[in-house]
Coordinates of C-alpha atoms in Angstrom, one line a residue:
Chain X
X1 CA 150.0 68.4 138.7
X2 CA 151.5 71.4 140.7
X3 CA 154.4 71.8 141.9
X4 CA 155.9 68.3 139.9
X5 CA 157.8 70.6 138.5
X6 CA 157.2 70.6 134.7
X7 CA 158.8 73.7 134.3
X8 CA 162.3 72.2 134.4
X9 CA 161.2 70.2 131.3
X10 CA 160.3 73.6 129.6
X11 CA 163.4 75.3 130.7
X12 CA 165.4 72.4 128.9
X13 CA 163.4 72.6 126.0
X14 CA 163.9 76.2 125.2
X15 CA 167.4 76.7 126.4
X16 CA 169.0 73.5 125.5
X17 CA 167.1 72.4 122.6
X18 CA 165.9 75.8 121.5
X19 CA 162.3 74.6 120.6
X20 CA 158.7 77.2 120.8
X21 CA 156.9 77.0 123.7
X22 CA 153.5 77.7 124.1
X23 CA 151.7 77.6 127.3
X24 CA 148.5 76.8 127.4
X25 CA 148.1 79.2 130.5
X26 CA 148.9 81.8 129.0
X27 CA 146.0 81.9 126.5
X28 CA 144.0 81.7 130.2
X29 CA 145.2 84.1 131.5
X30 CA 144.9 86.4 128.3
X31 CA 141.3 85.6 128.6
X32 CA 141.2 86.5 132.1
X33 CA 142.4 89.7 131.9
X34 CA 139.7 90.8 129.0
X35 CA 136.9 89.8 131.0
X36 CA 137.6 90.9 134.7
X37 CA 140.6 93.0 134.3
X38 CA 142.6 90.6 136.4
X39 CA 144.6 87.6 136.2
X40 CA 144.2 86.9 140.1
X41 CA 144.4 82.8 140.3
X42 CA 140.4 83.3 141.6
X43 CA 140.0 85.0 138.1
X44 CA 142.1 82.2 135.9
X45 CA 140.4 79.5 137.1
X46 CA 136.9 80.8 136.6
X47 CA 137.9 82.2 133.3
X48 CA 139.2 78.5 132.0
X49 CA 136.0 76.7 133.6
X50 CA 133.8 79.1 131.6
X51 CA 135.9 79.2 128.4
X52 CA 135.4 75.4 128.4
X53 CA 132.2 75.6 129.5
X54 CA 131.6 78.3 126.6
X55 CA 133.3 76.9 123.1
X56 CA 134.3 73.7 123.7
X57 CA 136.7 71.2 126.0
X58 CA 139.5 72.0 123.3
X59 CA 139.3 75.4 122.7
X60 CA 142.5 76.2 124.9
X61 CA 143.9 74.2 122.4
X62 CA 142.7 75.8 119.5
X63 CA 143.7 78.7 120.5
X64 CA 147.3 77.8 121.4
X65 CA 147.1 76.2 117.7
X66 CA 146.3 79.4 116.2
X67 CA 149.3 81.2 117.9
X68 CA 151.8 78.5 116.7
X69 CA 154.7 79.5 113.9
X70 CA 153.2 77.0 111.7
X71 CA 157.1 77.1 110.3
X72 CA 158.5 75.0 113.4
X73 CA 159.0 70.8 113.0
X74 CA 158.7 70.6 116.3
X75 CA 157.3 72.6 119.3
X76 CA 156.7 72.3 123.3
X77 CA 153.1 72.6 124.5
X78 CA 153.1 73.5 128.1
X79 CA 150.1 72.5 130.1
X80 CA 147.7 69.9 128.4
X81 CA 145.3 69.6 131.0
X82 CA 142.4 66.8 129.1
X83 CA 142.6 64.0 126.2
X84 CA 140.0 66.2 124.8
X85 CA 143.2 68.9 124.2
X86 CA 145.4 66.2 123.3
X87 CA 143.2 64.7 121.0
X88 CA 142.8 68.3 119.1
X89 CA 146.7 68.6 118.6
X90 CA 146.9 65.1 117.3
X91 CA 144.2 66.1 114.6
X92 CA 147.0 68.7 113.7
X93 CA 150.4 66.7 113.5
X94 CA 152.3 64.1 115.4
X95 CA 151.9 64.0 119.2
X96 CA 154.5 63.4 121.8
X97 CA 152.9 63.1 125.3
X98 CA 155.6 64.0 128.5
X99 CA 154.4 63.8 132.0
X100 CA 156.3 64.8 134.8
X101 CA 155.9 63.0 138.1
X102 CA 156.3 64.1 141.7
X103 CA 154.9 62.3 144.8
X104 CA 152.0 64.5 146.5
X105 CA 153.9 65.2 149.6
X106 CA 156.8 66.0 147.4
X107 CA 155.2 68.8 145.4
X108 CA 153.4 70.0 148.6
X109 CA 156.4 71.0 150.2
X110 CA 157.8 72.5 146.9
X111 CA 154.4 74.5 146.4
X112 CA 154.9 75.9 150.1
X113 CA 158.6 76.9 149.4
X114 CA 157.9 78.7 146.4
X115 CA 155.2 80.5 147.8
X116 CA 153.6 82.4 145.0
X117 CA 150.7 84.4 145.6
X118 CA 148.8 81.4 144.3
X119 CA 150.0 78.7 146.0
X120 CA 148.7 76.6 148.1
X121 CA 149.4 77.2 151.7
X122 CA 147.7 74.1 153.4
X123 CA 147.4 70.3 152.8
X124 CA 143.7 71.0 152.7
X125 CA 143.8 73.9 150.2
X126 CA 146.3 71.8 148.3
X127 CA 144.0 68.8 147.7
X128 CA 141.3 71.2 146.6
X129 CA 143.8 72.3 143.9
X130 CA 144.7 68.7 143.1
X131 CA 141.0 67.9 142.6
X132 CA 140.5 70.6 140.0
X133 CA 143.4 69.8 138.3
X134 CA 142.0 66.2 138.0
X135 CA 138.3 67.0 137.1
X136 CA 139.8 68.4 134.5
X137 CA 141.3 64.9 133.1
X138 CA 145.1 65.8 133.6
X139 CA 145.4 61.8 135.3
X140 CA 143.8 60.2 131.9
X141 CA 146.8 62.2 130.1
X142 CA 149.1 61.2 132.5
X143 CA 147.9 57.6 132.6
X144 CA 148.5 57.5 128.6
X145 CA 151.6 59.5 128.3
X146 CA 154.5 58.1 126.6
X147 CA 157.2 59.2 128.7
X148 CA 156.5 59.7 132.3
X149 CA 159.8 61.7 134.1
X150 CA 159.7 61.0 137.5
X151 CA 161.0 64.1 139.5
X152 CA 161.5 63.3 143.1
X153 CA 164.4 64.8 143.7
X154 CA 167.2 67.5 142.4
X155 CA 166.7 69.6 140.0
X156 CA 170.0 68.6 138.2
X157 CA 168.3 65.1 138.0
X158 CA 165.1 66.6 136.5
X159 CA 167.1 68.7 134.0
X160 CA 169.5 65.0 132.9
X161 CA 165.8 63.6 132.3
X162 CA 164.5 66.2 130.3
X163 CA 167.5 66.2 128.3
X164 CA 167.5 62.5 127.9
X165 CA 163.9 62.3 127.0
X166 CA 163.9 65.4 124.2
X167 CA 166.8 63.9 122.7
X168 CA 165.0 60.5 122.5
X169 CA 162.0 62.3 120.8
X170 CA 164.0 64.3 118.5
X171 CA 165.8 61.2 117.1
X172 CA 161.9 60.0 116.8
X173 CA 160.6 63.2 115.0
X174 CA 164.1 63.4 112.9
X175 CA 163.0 59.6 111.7
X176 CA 160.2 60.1 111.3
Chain F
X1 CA 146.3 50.2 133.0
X2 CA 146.4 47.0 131.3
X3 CA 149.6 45.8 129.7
X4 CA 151.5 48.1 132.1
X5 CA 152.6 45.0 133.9
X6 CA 151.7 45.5 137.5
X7 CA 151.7 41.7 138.0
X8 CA 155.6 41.9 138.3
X9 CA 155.7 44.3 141.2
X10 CA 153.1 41.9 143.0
X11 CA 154.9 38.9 141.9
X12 CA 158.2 40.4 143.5
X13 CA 155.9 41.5 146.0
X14 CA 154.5 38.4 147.1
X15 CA 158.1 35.9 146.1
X16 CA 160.9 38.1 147.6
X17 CA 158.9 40.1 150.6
X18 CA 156.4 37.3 151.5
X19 CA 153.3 40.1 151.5
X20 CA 150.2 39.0 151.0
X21 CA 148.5 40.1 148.1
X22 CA 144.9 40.9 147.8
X23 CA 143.5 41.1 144.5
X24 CA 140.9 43.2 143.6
X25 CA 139.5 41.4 140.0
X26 CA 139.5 38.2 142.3
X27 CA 136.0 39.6 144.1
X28 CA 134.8 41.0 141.1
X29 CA 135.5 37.7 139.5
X30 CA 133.9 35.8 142.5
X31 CA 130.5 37.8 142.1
X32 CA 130.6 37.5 138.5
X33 CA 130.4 34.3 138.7
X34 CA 127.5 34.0 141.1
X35 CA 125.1 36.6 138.8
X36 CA 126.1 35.1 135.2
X37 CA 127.5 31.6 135.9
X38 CA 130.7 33.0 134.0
X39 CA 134.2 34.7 134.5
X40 CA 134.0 35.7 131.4
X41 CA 135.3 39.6 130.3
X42 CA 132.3 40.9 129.1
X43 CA 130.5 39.8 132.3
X44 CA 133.2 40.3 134.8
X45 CA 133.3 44.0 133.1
X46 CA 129.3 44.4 133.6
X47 CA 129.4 43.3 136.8
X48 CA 132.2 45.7 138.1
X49 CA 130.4 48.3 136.8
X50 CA 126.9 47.4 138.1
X51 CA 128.3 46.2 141.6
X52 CA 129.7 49.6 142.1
X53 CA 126.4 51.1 141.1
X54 CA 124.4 49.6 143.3
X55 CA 126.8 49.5 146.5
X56 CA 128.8 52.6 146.1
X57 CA 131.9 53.2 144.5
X58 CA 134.2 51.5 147.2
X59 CA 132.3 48.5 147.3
X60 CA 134.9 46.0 146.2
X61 CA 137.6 47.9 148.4
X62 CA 135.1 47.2 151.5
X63 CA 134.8 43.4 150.0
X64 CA 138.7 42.7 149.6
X65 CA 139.1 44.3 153.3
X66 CA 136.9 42.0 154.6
X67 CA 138.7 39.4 153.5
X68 CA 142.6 40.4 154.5
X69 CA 144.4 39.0 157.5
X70 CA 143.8 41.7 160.1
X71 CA 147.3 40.2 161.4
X72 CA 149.6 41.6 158.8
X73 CA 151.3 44.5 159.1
X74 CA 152.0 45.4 155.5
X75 CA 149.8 43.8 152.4
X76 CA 149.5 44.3 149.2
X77 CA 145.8 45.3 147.2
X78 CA 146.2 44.8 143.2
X79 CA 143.9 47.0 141.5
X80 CA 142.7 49.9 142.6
X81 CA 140.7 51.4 140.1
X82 CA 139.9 54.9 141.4
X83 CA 140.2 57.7 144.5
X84 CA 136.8 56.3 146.2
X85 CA 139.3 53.3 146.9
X86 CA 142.4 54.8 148.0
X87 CA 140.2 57.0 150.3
X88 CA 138.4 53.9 151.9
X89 CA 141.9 52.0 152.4
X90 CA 143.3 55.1 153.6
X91 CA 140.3 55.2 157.0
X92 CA 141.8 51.9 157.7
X93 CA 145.3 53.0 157.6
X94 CA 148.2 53.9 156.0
X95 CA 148.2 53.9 152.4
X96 CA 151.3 54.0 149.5
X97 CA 150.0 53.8 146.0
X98 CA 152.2 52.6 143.6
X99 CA 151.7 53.2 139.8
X100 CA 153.0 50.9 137.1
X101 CA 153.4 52.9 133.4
X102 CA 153.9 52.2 130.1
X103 CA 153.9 53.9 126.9
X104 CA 150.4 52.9 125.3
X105 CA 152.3 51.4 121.9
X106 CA 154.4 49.7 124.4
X107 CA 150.8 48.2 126.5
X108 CA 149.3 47.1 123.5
X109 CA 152.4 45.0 121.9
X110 CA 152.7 43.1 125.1
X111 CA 148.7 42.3 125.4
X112 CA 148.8 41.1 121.6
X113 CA 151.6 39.0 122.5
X114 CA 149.8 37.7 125.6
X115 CA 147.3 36.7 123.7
X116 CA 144.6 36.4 126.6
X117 CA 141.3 35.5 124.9
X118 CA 139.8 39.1 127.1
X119 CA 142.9 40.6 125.7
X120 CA 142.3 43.4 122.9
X121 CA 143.5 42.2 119.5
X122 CA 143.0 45.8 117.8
X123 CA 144.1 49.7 118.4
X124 CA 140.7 50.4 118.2
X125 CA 139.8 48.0 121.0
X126 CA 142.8 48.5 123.2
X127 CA 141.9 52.2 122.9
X128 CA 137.8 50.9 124.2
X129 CA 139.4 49.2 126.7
X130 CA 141.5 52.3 128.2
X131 CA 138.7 54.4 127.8
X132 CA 136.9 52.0 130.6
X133 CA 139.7 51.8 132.9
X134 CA 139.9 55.4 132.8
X135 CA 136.3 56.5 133.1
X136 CA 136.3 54.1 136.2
X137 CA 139.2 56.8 137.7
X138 CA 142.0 55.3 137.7
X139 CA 144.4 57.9 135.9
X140 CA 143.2 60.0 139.4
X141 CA 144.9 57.5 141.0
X142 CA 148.4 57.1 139.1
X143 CA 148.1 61.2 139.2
X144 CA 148.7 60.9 142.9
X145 CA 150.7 58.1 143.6
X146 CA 153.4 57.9 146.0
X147 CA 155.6 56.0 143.2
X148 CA 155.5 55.2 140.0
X149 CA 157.9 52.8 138.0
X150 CA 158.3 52.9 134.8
X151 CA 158.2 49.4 132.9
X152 CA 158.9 50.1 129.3
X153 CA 161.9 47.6 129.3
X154 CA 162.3 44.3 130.5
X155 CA 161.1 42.2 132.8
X156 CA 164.4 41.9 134.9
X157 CA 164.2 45.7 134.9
X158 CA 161.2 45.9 135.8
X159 CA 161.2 43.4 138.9
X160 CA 164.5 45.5 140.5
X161 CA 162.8 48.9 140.2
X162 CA 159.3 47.1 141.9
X163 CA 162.0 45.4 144.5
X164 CA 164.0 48.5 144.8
X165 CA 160.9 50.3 145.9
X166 CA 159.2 47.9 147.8
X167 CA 162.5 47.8 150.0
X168 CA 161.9 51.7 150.4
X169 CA 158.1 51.7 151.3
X170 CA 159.2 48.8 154.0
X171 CA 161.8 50.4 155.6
X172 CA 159.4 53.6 156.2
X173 CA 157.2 51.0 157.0
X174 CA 159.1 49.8 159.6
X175 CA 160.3 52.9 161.3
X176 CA 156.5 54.3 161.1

């Protein structure tokens, strides 16, 4: 959900653990850009409502699967947003589901001290947000995740968590 | 979601804080019962569904208020299955959520050793069974809780993160 600060877990990821990322945004945004020139947040959504719409509720997915170095053991997807996506990556290879938890009126506040262009600056505009997130199906992958890192608080604490949970799922993935 | 454990936050709940506990399943139970005769899954499952059909999607909410003690300050609902809920408990007054999680793997080892004759004794039907509880809304829910806990240990574990938490929602409580 916004502003629950998954970016910490990708942060870790990359720098600490040195693993691909790919963002699932980005292939959105891409899109975006090709067909109105823009990647205003107005534009974004549209475009990833009407790409799933269009070819499919995986094709974000796909697409983020056809980017991948196909030489990596192991690599960070940033951004599953349905069990539909999920579901297409676990066609492809083992599947390690992290969710990152913050309280609503946690990530509210957060959201209105970042304040990018696209954030939210109201409660109102904020639970309009939330419920496009959710139509989505982002609380199914949530409700089925197997680690959920509950981010409440620092950032240092979010950071120990991440680390904490990668390692567990690297000694998986090296077992396995 | 089932398996998660949430019966040890309301046992702690109900044995260390004395809170009342209303239990959603208990009025679906009830009405089962007077349509089919039987408490049995399949038609406790029919008539949840049905009932919400034909009386809205907060029907059993508006049932299991009925029935609280209007004198309490704090209780506690077990179940809520979707948003339509939340939103009707939260016009009566002040709503916390609390979410229970477990790894799925870790969800369907404890419901085979339960054993519960409505308990799923395959993947394949633990998976059906998800796929309910899910399509009814409640991964919305756990998206937006106030707190979730993580019970993917033991039981002792488990009870002091539902009592250290309950201790934080009453003291806001209390103050409030």
């Amino acid at each position: 959900m916004p502003g629950s600060g998954k970016g910490v877990f990708v942060e870790v990821a990359r720098n600490d653990y040195n693993l691909p990322v790919y963002t699932m945004g980005d292939v959105v945004r891409e899109e975006a850009l090709k067909r109105y020139g823009s990647a205003e947040p107005e534009h974004v959504l549209r475009t990833s409502i009407k790409l799933r719409e269009e070819q499919g509720q995986d094709v974000i997915a796909r697409r983020v699967y056809e980017e991948m170095d196909k030489g990596s053991n192991v690599v960070v997807v940033d951004g599953v947003r349905s069990l539909h996506e999920v579901e297409f990556f676990k066609s492809k290879g083992e599947v390690v589901v992290v969710a990152i938890h913050a309280p609503p009126r946690v990530r509210f506040e957060r959201l209105l001290a970042r304040n990018r262009p696209d954030d939210p600056k109201s409660w109102s505009e904020f639970k309009r947000r939330d419920e496009i997130e959710l139509s989505l199906g982002v609380g199914s992958v949530i409700a089925l995740a197997d680690y959920v890192l509950i981010n409440d608080s620092s950032v240092e604490r979010a950071r120990e968590e991440a680390r904490r949970t990668l390692a567990a799922i690297l000694s998986g993935a090296s077992r396995a």
